[in-house]
XYZ file of C-alpha atoms in Angstrom:
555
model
C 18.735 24.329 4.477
C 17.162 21.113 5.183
C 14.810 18.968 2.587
C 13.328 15.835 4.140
C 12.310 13.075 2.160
C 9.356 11.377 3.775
C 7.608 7.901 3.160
C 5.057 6.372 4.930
C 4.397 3.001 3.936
C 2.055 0.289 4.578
C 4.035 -2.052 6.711
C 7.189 -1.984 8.582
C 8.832 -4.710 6.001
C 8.321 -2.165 3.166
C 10.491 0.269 1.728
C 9.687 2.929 -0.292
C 12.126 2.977 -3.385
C 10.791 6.360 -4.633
C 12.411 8.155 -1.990
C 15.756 6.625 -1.907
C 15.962 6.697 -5.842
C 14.900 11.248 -5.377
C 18.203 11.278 -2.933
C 20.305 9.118 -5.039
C 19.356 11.338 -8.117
C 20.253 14.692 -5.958
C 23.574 13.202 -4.342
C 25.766 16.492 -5.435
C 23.255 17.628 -2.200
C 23.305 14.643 -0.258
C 24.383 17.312 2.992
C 21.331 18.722 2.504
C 18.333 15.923 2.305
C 16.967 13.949 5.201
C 15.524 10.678 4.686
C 12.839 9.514 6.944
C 10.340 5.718 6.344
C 7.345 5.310 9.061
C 4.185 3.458 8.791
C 0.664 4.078 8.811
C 0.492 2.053 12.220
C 2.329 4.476 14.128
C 0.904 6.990 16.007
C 0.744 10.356 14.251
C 2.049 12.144 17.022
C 5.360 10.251 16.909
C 5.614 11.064 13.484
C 4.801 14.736 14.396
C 7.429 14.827 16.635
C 10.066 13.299 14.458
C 9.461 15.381 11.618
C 9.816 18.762 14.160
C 12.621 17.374 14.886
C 14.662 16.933 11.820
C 14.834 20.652 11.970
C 13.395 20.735 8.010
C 12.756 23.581 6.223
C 11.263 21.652 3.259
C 9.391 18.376 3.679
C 8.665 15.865 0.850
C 5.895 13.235 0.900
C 5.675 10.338 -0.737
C 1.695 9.715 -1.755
C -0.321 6.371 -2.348
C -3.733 5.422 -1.859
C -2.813 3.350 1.543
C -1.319 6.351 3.043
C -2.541 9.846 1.472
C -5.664 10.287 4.424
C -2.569 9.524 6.644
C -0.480 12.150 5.272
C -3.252 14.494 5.157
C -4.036 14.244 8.467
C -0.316 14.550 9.242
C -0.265 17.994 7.136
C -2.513 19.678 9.363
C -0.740 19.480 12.509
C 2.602 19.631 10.909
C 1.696 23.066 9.470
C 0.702 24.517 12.782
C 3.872 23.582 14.370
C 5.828 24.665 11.514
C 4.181 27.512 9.779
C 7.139 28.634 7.691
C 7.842 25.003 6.368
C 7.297 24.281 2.662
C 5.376 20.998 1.850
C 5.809 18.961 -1.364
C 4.040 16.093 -2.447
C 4.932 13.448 -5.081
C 3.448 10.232 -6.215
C 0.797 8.669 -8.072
C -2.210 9.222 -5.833
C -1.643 13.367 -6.690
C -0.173 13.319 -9.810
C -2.867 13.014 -12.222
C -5.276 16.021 -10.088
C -2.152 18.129 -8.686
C -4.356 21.261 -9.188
C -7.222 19.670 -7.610
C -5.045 18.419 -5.102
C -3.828 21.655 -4.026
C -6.918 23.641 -3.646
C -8.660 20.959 -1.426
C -4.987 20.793 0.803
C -4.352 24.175 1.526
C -0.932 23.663 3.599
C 0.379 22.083 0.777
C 2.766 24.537 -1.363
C 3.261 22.216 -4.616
C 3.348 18.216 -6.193
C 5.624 16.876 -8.138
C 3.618 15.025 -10.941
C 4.820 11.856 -12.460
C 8.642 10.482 -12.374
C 10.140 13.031 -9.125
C 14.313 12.221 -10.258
C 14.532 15.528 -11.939
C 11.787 17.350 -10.597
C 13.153 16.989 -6.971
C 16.861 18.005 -8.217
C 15.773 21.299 -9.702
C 13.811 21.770 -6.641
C 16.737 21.138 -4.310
C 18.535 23.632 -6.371
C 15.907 26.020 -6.096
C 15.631 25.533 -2.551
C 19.820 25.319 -1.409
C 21.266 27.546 -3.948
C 18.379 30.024 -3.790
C 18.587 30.258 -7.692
C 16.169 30.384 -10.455
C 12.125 30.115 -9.884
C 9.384 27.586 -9.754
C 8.102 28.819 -12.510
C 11.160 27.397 -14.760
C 10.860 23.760 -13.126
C 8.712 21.353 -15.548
C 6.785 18.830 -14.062
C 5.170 20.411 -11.042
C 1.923 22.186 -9.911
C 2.300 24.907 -7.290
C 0.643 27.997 -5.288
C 1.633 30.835 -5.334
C -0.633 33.150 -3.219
C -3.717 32.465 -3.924
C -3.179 31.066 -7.576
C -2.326 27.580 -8.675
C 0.100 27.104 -11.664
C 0.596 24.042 -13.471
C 4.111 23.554 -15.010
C 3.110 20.796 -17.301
C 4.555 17.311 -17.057
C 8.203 17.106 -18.059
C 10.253 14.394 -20.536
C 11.071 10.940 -18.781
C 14.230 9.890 -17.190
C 16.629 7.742 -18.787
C 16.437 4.862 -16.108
C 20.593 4.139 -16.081
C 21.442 7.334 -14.964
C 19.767 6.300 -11.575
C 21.761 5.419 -9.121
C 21.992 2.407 -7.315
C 20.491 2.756 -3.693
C 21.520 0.246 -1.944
C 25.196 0.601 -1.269
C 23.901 0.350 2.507
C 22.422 -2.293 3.241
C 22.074 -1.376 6.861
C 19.264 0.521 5.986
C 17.012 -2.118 5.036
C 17.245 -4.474 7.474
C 14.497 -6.907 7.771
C 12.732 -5.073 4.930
C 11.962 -5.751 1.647
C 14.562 -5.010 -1.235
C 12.273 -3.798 -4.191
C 14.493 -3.210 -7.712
C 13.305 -1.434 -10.806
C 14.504 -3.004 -14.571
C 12.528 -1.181 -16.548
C 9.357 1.476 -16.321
C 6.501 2.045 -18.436
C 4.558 -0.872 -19.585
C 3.482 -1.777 -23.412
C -0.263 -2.768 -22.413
C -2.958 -0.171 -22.418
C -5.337 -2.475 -19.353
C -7.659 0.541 -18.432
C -7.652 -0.217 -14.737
C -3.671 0.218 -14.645
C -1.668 3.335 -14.013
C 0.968 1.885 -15.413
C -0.509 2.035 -18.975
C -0.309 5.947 -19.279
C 3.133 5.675 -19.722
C 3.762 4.101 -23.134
C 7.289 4.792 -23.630
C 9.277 1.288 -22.181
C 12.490 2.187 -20.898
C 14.834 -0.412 -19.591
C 17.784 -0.118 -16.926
C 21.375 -0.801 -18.565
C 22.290 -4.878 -18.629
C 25.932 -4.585 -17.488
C 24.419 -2.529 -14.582
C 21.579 -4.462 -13.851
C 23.994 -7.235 -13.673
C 26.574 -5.546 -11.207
C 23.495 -4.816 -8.967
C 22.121 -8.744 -8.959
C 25.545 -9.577 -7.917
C 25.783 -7.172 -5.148
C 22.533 -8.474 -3.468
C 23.821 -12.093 -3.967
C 27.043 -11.349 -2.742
C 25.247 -9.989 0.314
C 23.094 -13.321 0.522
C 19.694 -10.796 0.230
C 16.649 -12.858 1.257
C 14.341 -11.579 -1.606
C 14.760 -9.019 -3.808
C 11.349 -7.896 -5.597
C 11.293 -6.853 -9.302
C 8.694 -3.339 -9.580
C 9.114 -4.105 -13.171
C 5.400 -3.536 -14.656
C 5.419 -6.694 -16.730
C 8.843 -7.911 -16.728
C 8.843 -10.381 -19.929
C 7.933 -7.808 -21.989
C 11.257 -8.040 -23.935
C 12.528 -11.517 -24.546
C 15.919 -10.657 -24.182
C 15.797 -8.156 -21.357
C 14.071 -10.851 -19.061
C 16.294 -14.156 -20.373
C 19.616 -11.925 -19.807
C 18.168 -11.444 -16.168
C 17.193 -14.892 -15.407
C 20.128 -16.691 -16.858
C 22.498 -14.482 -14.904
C 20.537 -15.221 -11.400
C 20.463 -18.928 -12.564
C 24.206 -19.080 -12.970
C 25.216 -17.213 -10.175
C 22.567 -18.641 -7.384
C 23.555 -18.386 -3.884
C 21.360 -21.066 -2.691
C 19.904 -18.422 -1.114
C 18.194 -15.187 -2.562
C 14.850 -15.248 -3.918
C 13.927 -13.362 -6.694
C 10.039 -11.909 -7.161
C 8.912 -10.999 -10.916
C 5.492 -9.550 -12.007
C 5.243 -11.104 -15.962
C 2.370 -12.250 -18.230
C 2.419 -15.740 -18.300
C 1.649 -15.835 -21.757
C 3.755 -13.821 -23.091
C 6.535 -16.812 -22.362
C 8.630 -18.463 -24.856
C 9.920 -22.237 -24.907
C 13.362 -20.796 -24.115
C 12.165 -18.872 -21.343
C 10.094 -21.917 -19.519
C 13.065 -24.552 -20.441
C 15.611 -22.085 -18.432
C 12.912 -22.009 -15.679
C 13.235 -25.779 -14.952
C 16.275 -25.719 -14.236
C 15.981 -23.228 -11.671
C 16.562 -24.341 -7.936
C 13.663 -24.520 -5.905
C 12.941 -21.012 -4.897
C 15.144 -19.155 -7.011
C 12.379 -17.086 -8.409
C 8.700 -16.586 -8.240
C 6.180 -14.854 -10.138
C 3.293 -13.237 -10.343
C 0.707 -13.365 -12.642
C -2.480 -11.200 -13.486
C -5.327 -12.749 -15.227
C -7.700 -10.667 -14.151
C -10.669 -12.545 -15.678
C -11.514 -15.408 -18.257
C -14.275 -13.837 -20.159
C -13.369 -12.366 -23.076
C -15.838 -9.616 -22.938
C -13.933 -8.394 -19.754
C -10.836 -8.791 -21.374
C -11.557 -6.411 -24.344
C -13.421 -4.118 -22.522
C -10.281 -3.554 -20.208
C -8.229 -3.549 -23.317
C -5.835 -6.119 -22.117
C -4.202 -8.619 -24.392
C -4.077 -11.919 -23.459
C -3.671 -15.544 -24.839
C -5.489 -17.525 -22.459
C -4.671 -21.106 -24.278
C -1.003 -19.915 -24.014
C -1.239 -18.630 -20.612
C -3.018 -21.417 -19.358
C -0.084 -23.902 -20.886
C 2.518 -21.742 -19.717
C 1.182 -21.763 -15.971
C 0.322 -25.555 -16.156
C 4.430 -26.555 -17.381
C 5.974 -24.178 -14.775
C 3.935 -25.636 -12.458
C 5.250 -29.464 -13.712
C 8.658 -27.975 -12.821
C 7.505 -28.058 -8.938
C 10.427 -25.435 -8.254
C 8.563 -22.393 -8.962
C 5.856 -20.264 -6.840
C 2.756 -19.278 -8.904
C 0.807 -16.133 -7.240
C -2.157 -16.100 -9.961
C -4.614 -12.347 -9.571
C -8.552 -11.992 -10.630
C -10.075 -8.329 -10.395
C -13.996 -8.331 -9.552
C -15.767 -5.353 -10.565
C -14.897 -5.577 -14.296
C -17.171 -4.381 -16.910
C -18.999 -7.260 -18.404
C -18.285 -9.509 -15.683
C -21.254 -10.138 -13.690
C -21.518 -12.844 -10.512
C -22.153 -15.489 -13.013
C -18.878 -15.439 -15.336
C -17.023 -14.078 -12.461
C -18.136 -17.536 -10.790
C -16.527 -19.004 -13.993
C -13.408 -16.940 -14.036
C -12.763 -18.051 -10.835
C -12.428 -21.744 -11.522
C -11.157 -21.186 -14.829
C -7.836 -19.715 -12.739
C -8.293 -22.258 -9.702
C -8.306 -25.298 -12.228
C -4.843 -23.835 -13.106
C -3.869 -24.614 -9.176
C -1.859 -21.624 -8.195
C 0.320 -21.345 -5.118
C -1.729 -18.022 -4.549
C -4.617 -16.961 -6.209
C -5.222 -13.248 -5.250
C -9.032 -12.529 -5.379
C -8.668 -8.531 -5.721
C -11.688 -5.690 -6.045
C -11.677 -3.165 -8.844
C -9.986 -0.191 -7.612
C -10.650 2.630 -9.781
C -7.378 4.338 -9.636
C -7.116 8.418 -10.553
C -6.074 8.823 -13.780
C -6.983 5.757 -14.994
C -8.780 4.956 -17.983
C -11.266 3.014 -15.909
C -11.928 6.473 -14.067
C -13.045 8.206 -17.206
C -14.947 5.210 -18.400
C -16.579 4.800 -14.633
C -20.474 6.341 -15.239
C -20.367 4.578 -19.040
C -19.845 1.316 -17.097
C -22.402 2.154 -13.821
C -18.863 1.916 -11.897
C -20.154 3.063 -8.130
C -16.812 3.055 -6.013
C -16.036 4.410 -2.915
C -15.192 8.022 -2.397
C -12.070 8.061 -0.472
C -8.653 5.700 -1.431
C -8.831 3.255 -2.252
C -11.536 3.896 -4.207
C -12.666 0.323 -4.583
C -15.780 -0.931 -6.579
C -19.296 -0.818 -4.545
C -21.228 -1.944 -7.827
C -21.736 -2.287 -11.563
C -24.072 -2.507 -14.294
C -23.407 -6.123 -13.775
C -22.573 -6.652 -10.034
C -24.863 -5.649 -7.316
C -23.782 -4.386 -3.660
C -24.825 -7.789 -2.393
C -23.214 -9.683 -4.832
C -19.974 -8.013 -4.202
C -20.541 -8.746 -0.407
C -20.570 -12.352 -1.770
C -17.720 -12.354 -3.243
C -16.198 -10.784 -0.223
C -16.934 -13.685 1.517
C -15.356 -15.788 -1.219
C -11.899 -14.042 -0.902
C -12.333 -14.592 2.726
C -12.054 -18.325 2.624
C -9.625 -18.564 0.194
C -7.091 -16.477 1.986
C -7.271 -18.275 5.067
C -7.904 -21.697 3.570
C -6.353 -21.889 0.193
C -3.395 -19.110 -0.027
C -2.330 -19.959 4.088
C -1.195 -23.490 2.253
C -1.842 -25.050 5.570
C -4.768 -26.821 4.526
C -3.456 -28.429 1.009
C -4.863 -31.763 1.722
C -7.691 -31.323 2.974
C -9.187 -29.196 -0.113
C -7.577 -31.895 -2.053
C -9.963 -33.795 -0.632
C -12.936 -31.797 -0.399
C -13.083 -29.375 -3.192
C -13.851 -32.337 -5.638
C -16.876 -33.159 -3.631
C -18.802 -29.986 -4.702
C -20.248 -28.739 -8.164
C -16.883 -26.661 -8.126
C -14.621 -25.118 -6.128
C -15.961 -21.639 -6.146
C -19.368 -23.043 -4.341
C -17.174 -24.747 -2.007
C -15.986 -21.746 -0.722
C -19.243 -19.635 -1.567
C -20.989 -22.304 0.907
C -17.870 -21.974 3.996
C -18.266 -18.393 3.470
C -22.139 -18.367 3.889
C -21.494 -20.349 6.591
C -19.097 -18.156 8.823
C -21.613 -15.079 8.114
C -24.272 -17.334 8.974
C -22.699 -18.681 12.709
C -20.959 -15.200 12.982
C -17.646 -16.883 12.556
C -16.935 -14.214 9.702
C -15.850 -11.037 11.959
C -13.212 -12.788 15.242
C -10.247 -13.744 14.419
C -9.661 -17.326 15.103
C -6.589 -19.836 15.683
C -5.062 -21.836 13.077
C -6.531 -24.887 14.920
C -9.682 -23.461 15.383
C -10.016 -22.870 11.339
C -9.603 -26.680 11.519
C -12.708 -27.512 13.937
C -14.782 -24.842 12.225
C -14.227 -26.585 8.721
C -15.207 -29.782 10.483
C -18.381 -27.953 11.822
C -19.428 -26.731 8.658
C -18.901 -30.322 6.848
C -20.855 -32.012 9.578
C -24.246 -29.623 9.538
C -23.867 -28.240 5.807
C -22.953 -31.492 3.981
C -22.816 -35.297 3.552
C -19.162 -35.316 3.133
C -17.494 -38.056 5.324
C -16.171 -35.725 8.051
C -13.774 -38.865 9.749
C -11.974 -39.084 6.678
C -11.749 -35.659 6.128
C -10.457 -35.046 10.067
C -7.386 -37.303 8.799
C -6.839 -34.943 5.907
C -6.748 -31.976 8.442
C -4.644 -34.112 11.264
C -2.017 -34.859 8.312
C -1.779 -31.363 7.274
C -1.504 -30.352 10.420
C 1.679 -32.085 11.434
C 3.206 -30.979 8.270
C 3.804 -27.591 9.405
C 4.875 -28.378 12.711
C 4.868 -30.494 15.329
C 1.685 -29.901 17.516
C 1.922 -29.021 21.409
C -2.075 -30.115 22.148
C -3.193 -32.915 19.822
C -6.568 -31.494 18.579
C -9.438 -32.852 19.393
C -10.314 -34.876 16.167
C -7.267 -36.591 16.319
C -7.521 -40.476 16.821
C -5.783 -41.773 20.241
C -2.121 -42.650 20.422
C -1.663 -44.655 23.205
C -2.132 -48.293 21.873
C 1.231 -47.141 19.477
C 3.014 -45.527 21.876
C 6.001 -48.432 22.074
C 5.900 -49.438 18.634
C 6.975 -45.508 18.016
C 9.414 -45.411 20.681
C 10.897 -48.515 19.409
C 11.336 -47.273 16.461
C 12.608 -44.269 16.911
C 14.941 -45.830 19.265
C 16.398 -48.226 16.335
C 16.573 -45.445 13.388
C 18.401 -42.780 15.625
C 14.689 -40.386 14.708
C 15.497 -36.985 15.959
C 13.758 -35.558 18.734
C 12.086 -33.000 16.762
C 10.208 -35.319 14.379
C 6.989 -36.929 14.583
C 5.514 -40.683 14.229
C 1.568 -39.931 13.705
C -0.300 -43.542 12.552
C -3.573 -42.951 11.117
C -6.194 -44.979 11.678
C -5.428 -48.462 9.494
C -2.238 -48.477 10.914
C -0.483 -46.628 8.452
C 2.356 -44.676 10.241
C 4.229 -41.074 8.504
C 7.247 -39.772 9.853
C 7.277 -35.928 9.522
C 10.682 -34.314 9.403
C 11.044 -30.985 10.557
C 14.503 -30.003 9.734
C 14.170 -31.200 6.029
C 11.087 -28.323 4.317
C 9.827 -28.112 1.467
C 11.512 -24.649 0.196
C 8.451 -23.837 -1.821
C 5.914 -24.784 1.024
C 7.521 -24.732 3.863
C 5.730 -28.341 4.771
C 7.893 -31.055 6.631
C 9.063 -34.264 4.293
C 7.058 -36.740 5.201
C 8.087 -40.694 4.612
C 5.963 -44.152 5.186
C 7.515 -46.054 8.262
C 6.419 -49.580 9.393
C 6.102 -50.357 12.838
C 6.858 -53.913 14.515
C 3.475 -53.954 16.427
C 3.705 -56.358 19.951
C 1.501 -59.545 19.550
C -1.088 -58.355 21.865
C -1.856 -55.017 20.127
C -1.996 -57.189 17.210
């Protein structure tokens, strides 16, 4: 008997803890389970092919809204090469309409609803030992003939009797490590799936501790908490961060979802001390207006959060990824426009501009008609309009996201926005305005070069605006170099050639190594950019003011 545990996940970097943690749980029949991770970019009929392969008699997928069309799709072929095969499903895109699930997937013989550890154990059992019936296994929904029965959902796993699944590292090569804490979250945000489960279980400390060590032993690149809102307990999270602070590698990053406001003095003072790197985190605001907020029934300080966000980021050690949600009840284009600078004025690293997805099971789901929530049919069911946002205005705002993820969250144009943003009412119609403007020159759907973002910026600022687009070309040139040291000098750069000894001299006398670069600006003022010396939170070169002995006749 052969069970295969299958997961296919949204990139090739990603791993799909779920899946490992269902083996781990059923070890006492490791002999018996298959493990298998592919990606919604490969071809289906590779995946057809390695799943006839494995030889299994029962096949277990792993379902979320980026990949349940794929595995549907996948199902029927897979049943029509393998008739007598039993298919399973798990996950949180069927757990909360298993029944419904099953009647619209009719190769599908049962899903596992909610936490799998157990579920999948009793099933092995049922399955390799041939014992019992599904009828005595909590938790799932299954056919039998032509009838559906629905076990109920079953009590939650203690989180410490899980084991640890990484022992082998070699299996996650060049992928992400994700790590789980805790589960269940103590907020009841209606757009979450996460709130549904109200009971807050943590993992062991001495255990959680053993496991930190292992991946810093192993010098893991990043290791990225799954933790719902990881500062939830004071002591749980300070226990966590003072062990990674003590025992730092100089090395491993460490990712952690947390509300910012929830911080304590204690928590933010250990934080600055923190090497540059060490962690990151990631914070959900969501929105600024506070009918939003209580619609959504989120709690949130937004003095505190705001104060919290604003001293980390003093610390200059620390990456801020900061989230807004359009879509919400209550927030219309207006006090979205308002949210959004509310959260830019708090100058994140990242800010993720994100589109209500109205997740099954959610409370938003249920509330969807009260709200005029229109969202799209299939996964991932993401917001089309509201009592308070129009089609159009959503379009808008797509536009909006656009810009800032290629000109904000790239960091490549830090500068330069530094520069510019100030210039307009506010940063949100700065990048309202670029975004009309690709739509507008049908810039908006080819995908363009790094430099070319550059010369396109310039464009807009020279037909769209009165902005002095000279000084902002020295802006771009200087970010530019920061990154790296350019191959083609673009075309907005100002000529080298009357400096061209004065650098050379210099770089002669100061032993400059061959992979830096001299740039002077026009003025004369000349920056060094060092490429083997980065910014670990930016990535951009160190830069440093040089003078340079200028001949008399350039003088």
């Amino acid at each position: 008997m052969k069970i295969l545990l299958a997961a296919c996940n949204a990139k090739y970097i990603h791993s799909n803890l779920a899946v490992y943690d269902l083996r781990a749980y059923a070890s006492a029949y490791q002999e018996h389970i298959l493990l298998r991770e592919y990606t919604i970019n490969q071809t289906k009929d590779e995946i057809l092919k390695d799943i006839y392969l494995t030889g299994a008699d029962v096949v277990c997928f792993s379902c979320y809204i980026w990949n349940i069309s794929f595995v549907k799709d996948l199902l029927c072929d897979l049943h029509k090469i393998l008739p007598e095969t039993k298919f399973w499903a798990g996950g949180p895109e069927v757990s909360f309409d298993a029944e419904a699930f099953l009647r619209k997937t009719p190769q599908m013989t049962g899903v596992m609803t909610g936490e799998g550890e157990k579920i999948f154990l009793e099933l092995v059992h049922y399955y390799v030992d041939g014992e019992g019936s599904l009828a005595e296994i909590p938790g799932i929904v299954y056919r039998d003939g032509e009838e559906i029965h629905n076990n109920g959902w079953r009590e939650l796993t203690d989180l410490s009797e899980i084991p640890f699944v990484y022992e082998q590292l070699k299996d996650f090569e060049n992928k992400i490590i994700y790590y789980e804490s805790s589960r269940g979250c103590p907020f009841s945000c209606s757009y979450c799936l996460s709130s549904i489960d109200k009971k807050l279980r943590f993992r062991d400390l001495e255990l959680v501790r053993r496991e930190l060590q292992f991946f810093l032993d192993h010098r893991v690149p990043q290791v990225k908490f799954v933790d719902r809102t990881f500062n939830c307990r004071h002591e749980h999270a300070m226990e966590i961060w003072r062990y990674i602070l003590e025992h730092d590698n100089g090395v491993t990053n460490f990712h952690f979802e947390i509300s910012a406001d929830l911080l304590r003095d204690e928590e933010i003072q250990l934080m600055s001390k923190m090497r540059p790197g060490l962690i990151q985190l990631e914070i959900g605001v969501q929105s600024t207006n506070t009918d939003t907020i209580h619609a959504i029934h989120r709690h949130m300080d937004l003095v505190k959060l705001e104060r919290s966000v604003a001293k980390i980021h003093s610390f200059g050690n620390i990456h801020q990824h900061l989230d807004l949600i359009a879509g919400l009840p209550y927030e219309d284009y207006d006090t979205f426009h308002r949210s959004f600078n509310d959260v830019y004025g708090m100058k994140p690293d990242q800010l993720q501009l994100g589109f209500l997805k109205v997740l099954k099971g959610s409370l938003m789901e249920r509330e969807a008609q009260k709200y005029g929530i229109l969202h799209k049919e299939k996964e991932p069911y993401e917001v089309l309009s509201t009592n308070w946002l129009s089609y159009r205005e959503i379009l808008k705002l797509k536009r909006v996201e656009s810009m800032v993820e290629v000109y904000y969250n790239s960091g490549q144009f830090q500068n330069t926005l530094e520069y510019l943003v100030p210039q307009f009412e506010d940063a949100f119609i700065f990048y309202e305005k670029l975004g009309t403007f690709y739509e507008e020159k049908g810039y908006s759907e080819i995908s363009h070069s790094r430099m070319r973002r550059y010369e396109i910026l310039l464009e807009f600022l020279k037909e769209e605006t009165q902005i002095d687009a000279e000084t902002a070309a020295q802006y771009m040139l200087y970010d530019l170099y920061l990154r790296e040291r350019l191959k083609k000098r673009p075309s907005f750069a100002a000529d080298q050639k009357p400096y061209e000894s004065a650098v050379w001299a210099y770089r002669k006398e100061h032993r400059i190594s061959r992979t830096a670069h001299i740039e002077v600006f026009p003025g004369g003022k000349a920056i060094l950019f060092d490429y083997e010396n980065r910014n670990p939170l930016s990535n951009n070169a160190t830069t440093e003011n040089v003078v340079l002995r200028m001949d008399n006749e350039i003088e």
